[in-house]
Short mmCIF file of C-alpha atoms in Angstrom, two decimals:
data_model
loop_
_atom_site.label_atom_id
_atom_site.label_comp_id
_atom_site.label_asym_id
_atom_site.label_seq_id
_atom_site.Cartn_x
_atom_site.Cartn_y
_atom_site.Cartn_z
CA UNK A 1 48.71 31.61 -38.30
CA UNK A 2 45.19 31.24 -39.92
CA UNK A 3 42.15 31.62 -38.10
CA UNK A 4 41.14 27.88 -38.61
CA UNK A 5 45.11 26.80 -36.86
CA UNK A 6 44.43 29.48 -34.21
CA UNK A 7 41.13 27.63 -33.63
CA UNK A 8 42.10 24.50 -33.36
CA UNK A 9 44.93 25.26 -31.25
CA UNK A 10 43.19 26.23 -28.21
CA UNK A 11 43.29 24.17 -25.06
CA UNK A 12 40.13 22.56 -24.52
CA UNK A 13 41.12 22.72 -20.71
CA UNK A 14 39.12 25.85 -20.18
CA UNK A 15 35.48 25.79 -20.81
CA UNK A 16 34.14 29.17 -22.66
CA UNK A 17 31.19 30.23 -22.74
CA UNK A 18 29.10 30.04 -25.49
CA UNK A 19 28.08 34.15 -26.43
CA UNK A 20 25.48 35.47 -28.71
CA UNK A 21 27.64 37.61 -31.44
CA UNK A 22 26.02 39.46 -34.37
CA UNK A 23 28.07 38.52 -37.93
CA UNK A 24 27.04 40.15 -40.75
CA UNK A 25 23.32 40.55 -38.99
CA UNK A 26 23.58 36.59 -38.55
CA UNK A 27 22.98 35.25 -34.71
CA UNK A 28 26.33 33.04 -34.11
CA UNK A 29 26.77 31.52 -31.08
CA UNK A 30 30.03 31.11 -30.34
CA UNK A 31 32.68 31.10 -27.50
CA UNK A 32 35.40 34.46 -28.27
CA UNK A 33 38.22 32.36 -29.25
CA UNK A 34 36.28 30.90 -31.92
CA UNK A 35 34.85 34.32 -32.88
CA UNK A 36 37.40 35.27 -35.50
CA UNK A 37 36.88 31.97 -37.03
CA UNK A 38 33.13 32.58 -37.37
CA UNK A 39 33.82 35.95 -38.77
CA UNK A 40 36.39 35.11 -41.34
CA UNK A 41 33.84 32.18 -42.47
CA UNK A 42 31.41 35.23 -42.97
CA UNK A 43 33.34 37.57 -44.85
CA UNK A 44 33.99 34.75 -47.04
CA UNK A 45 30.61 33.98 -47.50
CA UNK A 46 29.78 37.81 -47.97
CA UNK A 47 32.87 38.11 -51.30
CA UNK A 48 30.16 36.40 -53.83
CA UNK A 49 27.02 36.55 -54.77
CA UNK A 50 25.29 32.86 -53.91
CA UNK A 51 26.93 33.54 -50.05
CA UNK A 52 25.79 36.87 -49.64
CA UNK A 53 21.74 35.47 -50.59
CA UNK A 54 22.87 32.76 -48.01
CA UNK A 55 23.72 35.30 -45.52
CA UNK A 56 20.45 37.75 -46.21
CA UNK A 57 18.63 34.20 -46.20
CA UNK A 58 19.78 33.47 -42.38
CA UNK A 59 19.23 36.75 -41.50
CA UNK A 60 15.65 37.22 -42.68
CA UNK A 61 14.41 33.87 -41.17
CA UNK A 62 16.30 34.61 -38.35
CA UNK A 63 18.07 31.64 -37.87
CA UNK A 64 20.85 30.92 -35.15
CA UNK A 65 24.50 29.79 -36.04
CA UNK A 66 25.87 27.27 -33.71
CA UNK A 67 29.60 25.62 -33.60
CA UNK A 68 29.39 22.01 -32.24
CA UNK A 69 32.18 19.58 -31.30
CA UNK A 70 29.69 16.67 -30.77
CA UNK A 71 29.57 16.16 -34.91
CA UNK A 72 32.64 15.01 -35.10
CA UNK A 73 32.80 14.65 -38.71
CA UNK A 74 29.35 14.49 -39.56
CA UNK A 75 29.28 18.11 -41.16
CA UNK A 76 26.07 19.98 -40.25
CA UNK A 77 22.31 20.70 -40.18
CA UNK A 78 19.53 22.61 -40.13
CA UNK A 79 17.42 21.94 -37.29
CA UNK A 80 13.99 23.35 -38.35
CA UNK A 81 11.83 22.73 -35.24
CA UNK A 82 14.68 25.31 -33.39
CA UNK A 83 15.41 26.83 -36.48
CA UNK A 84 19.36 26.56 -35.82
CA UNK A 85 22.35 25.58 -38.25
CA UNK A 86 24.33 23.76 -36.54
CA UNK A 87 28.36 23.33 -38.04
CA UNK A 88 30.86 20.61 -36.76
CA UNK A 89 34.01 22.54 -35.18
CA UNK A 90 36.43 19.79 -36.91
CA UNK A 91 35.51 20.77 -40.40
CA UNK A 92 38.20 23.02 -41.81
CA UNK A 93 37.02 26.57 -43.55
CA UNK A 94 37.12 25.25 -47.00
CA UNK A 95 34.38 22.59 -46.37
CA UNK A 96 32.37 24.37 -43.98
CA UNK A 97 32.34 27.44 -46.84
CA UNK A 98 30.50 25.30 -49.01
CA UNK A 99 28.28 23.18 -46.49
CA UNK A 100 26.89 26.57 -44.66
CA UNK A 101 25.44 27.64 -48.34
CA UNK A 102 24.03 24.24 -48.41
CA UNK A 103 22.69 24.64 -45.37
CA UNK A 104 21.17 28.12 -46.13
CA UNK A 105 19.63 26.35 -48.78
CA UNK A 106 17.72 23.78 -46.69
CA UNK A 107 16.72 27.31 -44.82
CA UNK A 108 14.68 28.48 -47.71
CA UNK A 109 13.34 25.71 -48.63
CA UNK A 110 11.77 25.06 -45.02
CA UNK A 111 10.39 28.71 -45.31
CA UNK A 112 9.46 28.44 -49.20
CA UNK A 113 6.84 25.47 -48.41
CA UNK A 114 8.88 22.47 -47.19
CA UNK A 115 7.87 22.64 -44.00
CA UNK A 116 4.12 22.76 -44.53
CA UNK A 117 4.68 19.86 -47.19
CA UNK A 118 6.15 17.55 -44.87
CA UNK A 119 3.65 17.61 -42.42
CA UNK A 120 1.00 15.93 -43.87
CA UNK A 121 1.10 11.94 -43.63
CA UNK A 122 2.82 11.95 -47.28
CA UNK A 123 3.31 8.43 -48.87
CA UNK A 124 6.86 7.11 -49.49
CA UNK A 125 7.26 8.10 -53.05
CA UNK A 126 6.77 11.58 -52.38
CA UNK A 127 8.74 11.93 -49.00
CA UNK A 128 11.67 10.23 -51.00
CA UNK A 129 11.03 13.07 -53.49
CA UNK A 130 11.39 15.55 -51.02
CA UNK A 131 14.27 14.13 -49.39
CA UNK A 132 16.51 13.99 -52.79
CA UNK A 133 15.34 16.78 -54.51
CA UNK A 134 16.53 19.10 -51.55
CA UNK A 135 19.55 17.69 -51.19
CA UNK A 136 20.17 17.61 -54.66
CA UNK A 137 19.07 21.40 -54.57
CA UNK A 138 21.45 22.23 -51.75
CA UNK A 139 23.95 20.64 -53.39
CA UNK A 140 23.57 22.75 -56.34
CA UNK A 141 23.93 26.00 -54.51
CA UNK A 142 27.03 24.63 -52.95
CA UNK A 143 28.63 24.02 -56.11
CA UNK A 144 27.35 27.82 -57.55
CA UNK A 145 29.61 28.89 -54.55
CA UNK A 146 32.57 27.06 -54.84
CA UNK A 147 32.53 28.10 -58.89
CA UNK A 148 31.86 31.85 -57.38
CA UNK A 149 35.08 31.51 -55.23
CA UNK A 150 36.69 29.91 -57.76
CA UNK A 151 36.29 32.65 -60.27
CA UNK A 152 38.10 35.25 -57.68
CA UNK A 153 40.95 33.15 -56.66
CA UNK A 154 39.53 31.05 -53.95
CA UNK A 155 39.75 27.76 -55.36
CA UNK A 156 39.99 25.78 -52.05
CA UNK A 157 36.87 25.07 -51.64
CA UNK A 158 36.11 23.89 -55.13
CA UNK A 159 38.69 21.14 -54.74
CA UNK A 160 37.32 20.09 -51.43
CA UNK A 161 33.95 19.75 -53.09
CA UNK A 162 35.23 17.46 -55.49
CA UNK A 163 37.11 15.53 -53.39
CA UNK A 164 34.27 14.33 -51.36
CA UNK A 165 31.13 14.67 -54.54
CA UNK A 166 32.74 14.31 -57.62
CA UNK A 167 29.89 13.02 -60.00
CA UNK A 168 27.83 16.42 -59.02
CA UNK A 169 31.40 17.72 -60.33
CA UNK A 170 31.66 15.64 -63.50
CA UNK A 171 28.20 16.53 -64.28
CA UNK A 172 28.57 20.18 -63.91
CA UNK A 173 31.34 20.59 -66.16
CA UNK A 174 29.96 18.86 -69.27
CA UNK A 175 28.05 21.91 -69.81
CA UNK A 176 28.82 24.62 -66.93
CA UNK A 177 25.54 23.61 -66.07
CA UNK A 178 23.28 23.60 -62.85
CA UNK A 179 20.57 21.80 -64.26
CA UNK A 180 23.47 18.88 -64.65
CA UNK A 181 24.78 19.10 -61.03
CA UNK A 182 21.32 19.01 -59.66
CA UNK A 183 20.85 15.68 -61.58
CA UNK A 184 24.17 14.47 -60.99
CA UNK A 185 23.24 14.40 -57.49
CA UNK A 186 21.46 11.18 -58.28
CA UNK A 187 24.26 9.21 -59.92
CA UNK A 188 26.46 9.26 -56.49
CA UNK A 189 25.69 6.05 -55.45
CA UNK A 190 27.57 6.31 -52.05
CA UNK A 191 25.48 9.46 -51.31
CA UNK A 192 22.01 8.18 -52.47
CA UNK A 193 22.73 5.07 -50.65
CA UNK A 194 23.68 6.63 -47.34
CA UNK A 195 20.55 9.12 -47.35
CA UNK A 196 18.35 5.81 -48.04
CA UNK A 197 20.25 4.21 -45.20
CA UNK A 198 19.71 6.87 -42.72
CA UNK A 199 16.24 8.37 -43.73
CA UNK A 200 14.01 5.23 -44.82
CA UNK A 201 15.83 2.11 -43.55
CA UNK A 202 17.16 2.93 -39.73
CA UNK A 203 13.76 5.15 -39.49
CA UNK A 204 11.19 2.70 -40.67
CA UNK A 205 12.50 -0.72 -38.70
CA UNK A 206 13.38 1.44 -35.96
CA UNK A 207 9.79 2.79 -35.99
CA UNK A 208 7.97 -0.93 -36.57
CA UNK A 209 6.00 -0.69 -33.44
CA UNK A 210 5.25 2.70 -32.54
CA UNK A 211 1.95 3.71 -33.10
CA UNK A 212 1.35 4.55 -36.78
CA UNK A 213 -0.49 7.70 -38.54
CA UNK A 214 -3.39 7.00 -39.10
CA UNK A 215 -4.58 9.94 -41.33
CA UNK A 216 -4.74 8.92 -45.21
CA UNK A 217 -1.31 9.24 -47.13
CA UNK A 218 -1.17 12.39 -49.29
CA UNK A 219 0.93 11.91 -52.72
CA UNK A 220 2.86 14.44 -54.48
CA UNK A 221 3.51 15.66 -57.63
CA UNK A 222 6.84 17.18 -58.69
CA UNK A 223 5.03 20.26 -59.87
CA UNK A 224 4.02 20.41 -56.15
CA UNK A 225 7.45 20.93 -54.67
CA UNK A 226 9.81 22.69 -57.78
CA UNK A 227 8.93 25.82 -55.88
CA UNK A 228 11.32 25.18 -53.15
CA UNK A 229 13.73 22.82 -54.74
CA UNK A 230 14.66 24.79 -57.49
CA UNK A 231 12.67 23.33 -60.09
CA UNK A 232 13.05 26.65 -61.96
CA UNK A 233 16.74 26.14 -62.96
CA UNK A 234 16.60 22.46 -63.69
CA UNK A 235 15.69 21.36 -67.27
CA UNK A 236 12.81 18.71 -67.51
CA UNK A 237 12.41 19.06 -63.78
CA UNK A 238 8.92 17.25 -63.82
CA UNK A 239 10.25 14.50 -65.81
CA UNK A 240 13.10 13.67 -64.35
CA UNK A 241 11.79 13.32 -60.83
CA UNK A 242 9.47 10.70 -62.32
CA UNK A 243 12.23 8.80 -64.23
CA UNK A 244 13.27 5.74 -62.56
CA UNK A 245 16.95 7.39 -62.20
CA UNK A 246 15.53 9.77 -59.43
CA UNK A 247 13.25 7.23 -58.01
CA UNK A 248 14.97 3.89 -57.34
CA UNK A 249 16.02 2.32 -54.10
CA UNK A 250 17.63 -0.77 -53.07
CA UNK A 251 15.63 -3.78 -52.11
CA UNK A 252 16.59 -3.10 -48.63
CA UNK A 253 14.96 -0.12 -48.46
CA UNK A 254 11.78 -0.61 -50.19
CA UNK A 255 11.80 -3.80 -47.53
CA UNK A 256 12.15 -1.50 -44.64
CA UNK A 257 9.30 0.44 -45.90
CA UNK A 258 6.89 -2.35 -46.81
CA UNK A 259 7.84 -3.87 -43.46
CA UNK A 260 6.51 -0.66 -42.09
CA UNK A 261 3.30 -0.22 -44.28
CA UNK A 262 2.59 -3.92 -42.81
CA UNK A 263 3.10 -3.03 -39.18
CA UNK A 264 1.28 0.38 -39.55
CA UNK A 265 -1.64 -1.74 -41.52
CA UNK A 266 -1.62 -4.06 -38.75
CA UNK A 267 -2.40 -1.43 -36.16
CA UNK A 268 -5.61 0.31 -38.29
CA UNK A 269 -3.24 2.63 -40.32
CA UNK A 270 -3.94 2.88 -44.49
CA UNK A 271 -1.84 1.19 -46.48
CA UNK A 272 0.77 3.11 -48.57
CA UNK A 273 -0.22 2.74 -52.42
CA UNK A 274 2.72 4.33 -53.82
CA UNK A 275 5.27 1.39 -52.87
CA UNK A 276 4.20 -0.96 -55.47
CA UNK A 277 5.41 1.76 -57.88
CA UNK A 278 9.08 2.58 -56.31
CA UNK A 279 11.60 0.65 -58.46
CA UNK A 280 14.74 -1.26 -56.90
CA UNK A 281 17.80 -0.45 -58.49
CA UNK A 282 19.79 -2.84 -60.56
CA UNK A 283 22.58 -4.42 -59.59
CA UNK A 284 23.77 -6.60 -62.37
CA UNK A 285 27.10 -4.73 -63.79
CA UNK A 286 26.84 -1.40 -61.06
CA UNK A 287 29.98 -2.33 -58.93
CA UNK A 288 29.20 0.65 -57.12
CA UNK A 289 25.09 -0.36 -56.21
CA UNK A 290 26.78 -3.83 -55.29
CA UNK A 291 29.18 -2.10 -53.09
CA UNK A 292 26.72 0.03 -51.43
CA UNK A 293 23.89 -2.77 -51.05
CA UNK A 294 26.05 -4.96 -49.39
CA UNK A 295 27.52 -2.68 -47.14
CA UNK A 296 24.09 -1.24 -45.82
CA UNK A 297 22.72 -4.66 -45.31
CA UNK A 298 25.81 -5.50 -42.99
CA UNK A 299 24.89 -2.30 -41.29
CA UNK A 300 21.60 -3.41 -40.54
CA UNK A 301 22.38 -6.43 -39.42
CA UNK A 302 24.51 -5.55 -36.91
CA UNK A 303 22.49 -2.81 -35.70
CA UNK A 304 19.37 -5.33 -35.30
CA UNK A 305 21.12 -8.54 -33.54
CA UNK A 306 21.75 -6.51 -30.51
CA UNK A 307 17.95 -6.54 -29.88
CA UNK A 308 17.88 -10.36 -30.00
CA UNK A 309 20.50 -11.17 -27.96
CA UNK A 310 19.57 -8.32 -25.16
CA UNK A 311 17.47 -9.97 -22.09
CA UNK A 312 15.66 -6.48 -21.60
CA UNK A 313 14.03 -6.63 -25.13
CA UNK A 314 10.37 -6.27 -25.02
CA UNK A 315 8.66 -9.71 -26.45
CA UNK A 316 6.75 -7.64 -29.44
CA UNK A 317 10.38 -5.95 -30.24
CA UNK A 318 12.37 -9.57 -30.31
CA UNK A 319 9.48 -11.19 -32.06
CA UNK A 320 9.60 -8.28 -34.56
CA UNK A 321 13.11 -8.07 -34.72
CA UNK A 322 13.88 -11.91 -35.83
CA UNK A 323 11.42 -11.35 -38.34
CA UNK A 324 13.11 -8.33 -39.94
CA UNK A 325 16.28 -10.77 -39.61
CA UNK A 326 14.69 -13.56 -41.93
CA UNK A 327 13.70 -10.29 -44.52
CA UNK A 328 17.20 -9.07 -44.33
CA UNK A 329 18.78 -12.81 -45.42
CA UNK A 330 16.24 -13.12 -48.12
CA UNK A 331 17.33 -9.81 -49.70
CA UNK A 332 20.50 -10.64 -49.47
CA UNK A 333 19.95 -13.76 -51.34
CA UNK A 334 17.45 -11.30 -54.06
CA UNK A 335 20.49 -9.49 -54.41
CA UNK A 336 22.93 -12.10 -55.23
CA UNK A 337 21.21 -13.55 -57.88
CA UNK A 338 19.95 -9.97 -59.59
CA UNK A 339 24.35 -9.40 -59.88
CA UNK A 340 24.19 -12.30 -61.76
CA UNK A 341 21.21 -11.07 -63.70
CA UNK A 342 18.83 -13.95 -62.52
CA UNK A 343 15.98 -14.53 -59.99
CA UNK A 344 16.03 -16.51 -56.47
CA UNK A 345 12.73 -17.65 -56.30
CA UNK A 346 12.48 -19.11 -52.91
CA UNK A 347 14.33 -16.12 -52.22
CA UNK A 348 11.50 -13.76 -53.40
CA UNK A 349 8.93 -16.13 -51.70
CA UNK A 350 10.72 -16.00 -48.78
CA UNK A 351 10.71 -12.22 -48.60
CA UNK A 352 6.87 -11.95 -49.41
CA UNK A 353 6.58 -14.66 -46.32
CA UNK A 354 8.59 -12.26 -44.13
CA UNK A 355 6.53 -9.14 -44.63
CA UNK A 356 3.37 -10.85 -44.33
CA UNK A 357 4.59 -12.43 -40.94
CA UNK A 358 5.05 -8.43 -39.79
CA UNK A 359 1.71 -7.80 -39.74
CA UNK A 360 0.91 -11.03 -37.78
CA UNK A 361 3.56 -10.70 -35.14
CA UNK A 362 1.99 -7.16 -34.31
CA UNK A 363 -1.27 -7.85 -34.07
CA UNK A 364 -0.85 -10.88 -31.39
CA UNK A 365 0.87 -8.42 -29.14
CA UNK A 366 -2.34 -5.88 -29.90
CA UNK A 367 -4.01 -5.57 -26.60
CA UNK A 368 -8.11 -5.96 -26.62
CA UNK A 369 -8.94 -2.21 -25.69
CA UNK A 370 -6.38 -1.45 -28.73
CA UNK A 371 -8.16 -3.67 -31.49
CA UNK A 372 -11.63 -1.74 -30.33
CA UNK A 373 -9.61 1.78 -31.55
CA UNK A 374 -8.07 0.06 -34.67
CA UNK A 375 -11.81 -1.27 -35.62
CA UNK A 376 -13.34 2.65 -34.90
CA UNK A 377 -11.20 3.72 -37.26
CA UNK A 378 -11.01 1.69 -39.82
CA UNK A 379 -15.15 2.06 -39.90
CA UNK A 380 -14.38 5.75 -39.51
CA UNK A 381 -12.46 6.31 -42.52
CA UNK A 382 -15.01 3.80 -44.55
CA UNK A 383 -17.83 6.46 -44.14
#
């Protein structure tokens, strides 16, 4: 019996306790039935060369390993604020080979100037940036590995990878190439789309009444961040973070952001200049961008018209809320006409109409001691 079937074989009737273990000099937390699991995942790690640099990564930052059956199958993280990776239980050993060297990955890149990137008030252009380029990074350690394990007769976690991210795959093998998977981490529509979906669109309408920053925005350059997104093994790094291949969006995410930008400017916070220049991807003849737009705009939906129908709503929030609702139709209506390669022009109007309505639906809920702040800072940051 294999480590993994031993592990998933125990009765969940019996709570363990969680114990601090040292694997390979790592900090895994772990209960002892799932020990030799953790250690087998390890040694696995430890047989090539891109998991061993994983391994010395985790243990020179320190980092804690954590198994967690709350995931389900959402994979894992790195949690930088507690400086934990965090693995869900239910993936099997040849995925979570792979998606711990990602992980790692996201570990150095916190510690190699991520970290102190990301906390200034960055615009959106550069914060998208950041967002792809690490995961496209990450990505391309993961596949290093699986070729690594591949080359020794471990080929199981190769053909998991492909299974779930074959264009990083495709592009990889035209050449053997890193450079190529890197990139080719920006033709997978359904991943590009679902990193949109949960890192602009759910965080900016979620976010279109909280109190804004109001420091200026800070752009980047993709000279600025190569050094810990692995710029250095990526040919034409600089330019291809400033094609429109690396920088597009759908029109329901540059929405979500502009929607934001106009709440946030509402409330005394600058405006974001880099959103004029984010391009919205095409649809006409991508099945797979039409797929994937129409999908997340169902998601939103749904996740909105809760908030209208729910008594308890605050009167800002519902007001706020129907007004995203009216943005969300008109994109859909943008959309349907770009598949066809045309323009809805009451559509567009009625976008531009939603976005400016933002702004006023905030500031009639702005109490009087709050417009007094809003005006002290806007005259501070005129000086």
């Amino acid at each position: 019996m294999s480590a993994q079937e031993d592990f998933n074989k125990k009765s969940p009737d019996k709570e363990e306790e969680v114990q601090l273990f040292k694997i390979h000099g790592v900090n895994v937390h772990v209960t002892p039935s799932e020990k030799q699991f953790a250690q087998d995942l390890f040694d696995s790690l430890a047989s090539i060369p891109t998991g061993r640099k994983a391994i010395e990564d985790m243990k020179k930052f320190k980092v804690d390993f954590f198994l967690e059956t709350a995931l389900g199958t959402a994979g894992g993280y790195f949690d930088p604020e507690k400086n934990q990776i965090v693995m869900a239980k239910s993936l099997g050993m040849d995925f979570m080979e792979f998606a711990l060297v990602h992980e790692a990955r996201h570990l150095l890149q916190n510690n190699q100037g991520r970290n102190e990137a990301e906390a200034q008030n960055l615009d959106y252009a550069s914060r998208l940036m950041i967002n792809r380029a690490t995961e496209a990074d990450a990505q391309t350690q993961a596949i290093k590995a699986c070729k690594e394990w591949e080359a020794i007769g471990h080929d199981a976690p190769m053909k998991r990878f492909e299974q779930h991210y074959k264009p990083i795959v495709d592009a990889y093998n035209k050449r053997g190439s890193l450079s190529d998977a890197f990139k080719g981490w920006y033709d997978d529509d359904r991943i590009a789309s679902s990193y949109e979906q949960g890192y602009d669109v759910d965080v900016y309408l979620n976010n279109l009444t909280a109190e804004p920053d109001y420091r200026e925005p800070v752009s980047l350059t993709p000279a600025d961040i190569a050094h810990f997104c692995g710029g250095d093994r990526v040919e034409g790094f600089e330019e291809f973070l400033d094609s429109k291949q690396a920088r597009q969006v759908h029109l329901l995410t540059k929405t979500a952001v502009e929607l934001y930008d106009e709440a946030a400017a509402a409330q005394g916070a600058p405006r974001d200049p880099s959103l004029k220049n984010v391009p919205v991807r095409d649809l006409k003849d991508n099945p797979a961008a039409q797929i994937y737009a129409d999908k997340y705009i169902k998601k939103t939906r749904e996740d909105i018209y809760p908030k209208l129908l729910d008594k308890e709503t605050d009167p800002l929030e519902k007001r706020v809320s129907n007004t995203v609702m009216s943005a969300i139709k008109a994109v859909e209506k943008v959309n349907a006409a770009a598949i066809k390669g045309e323009h809805d022009v009451n559509a567009e109007k009625e976008l531009k109409e939603a976005k400016a309505r933002i702004g006023k639906d905030i500031k009639r809920f702005i109490p009087a001691n709050e417009t007094a702040k809003i005006a002290a800072i806007k005259n501070n940051r005129s000086r």
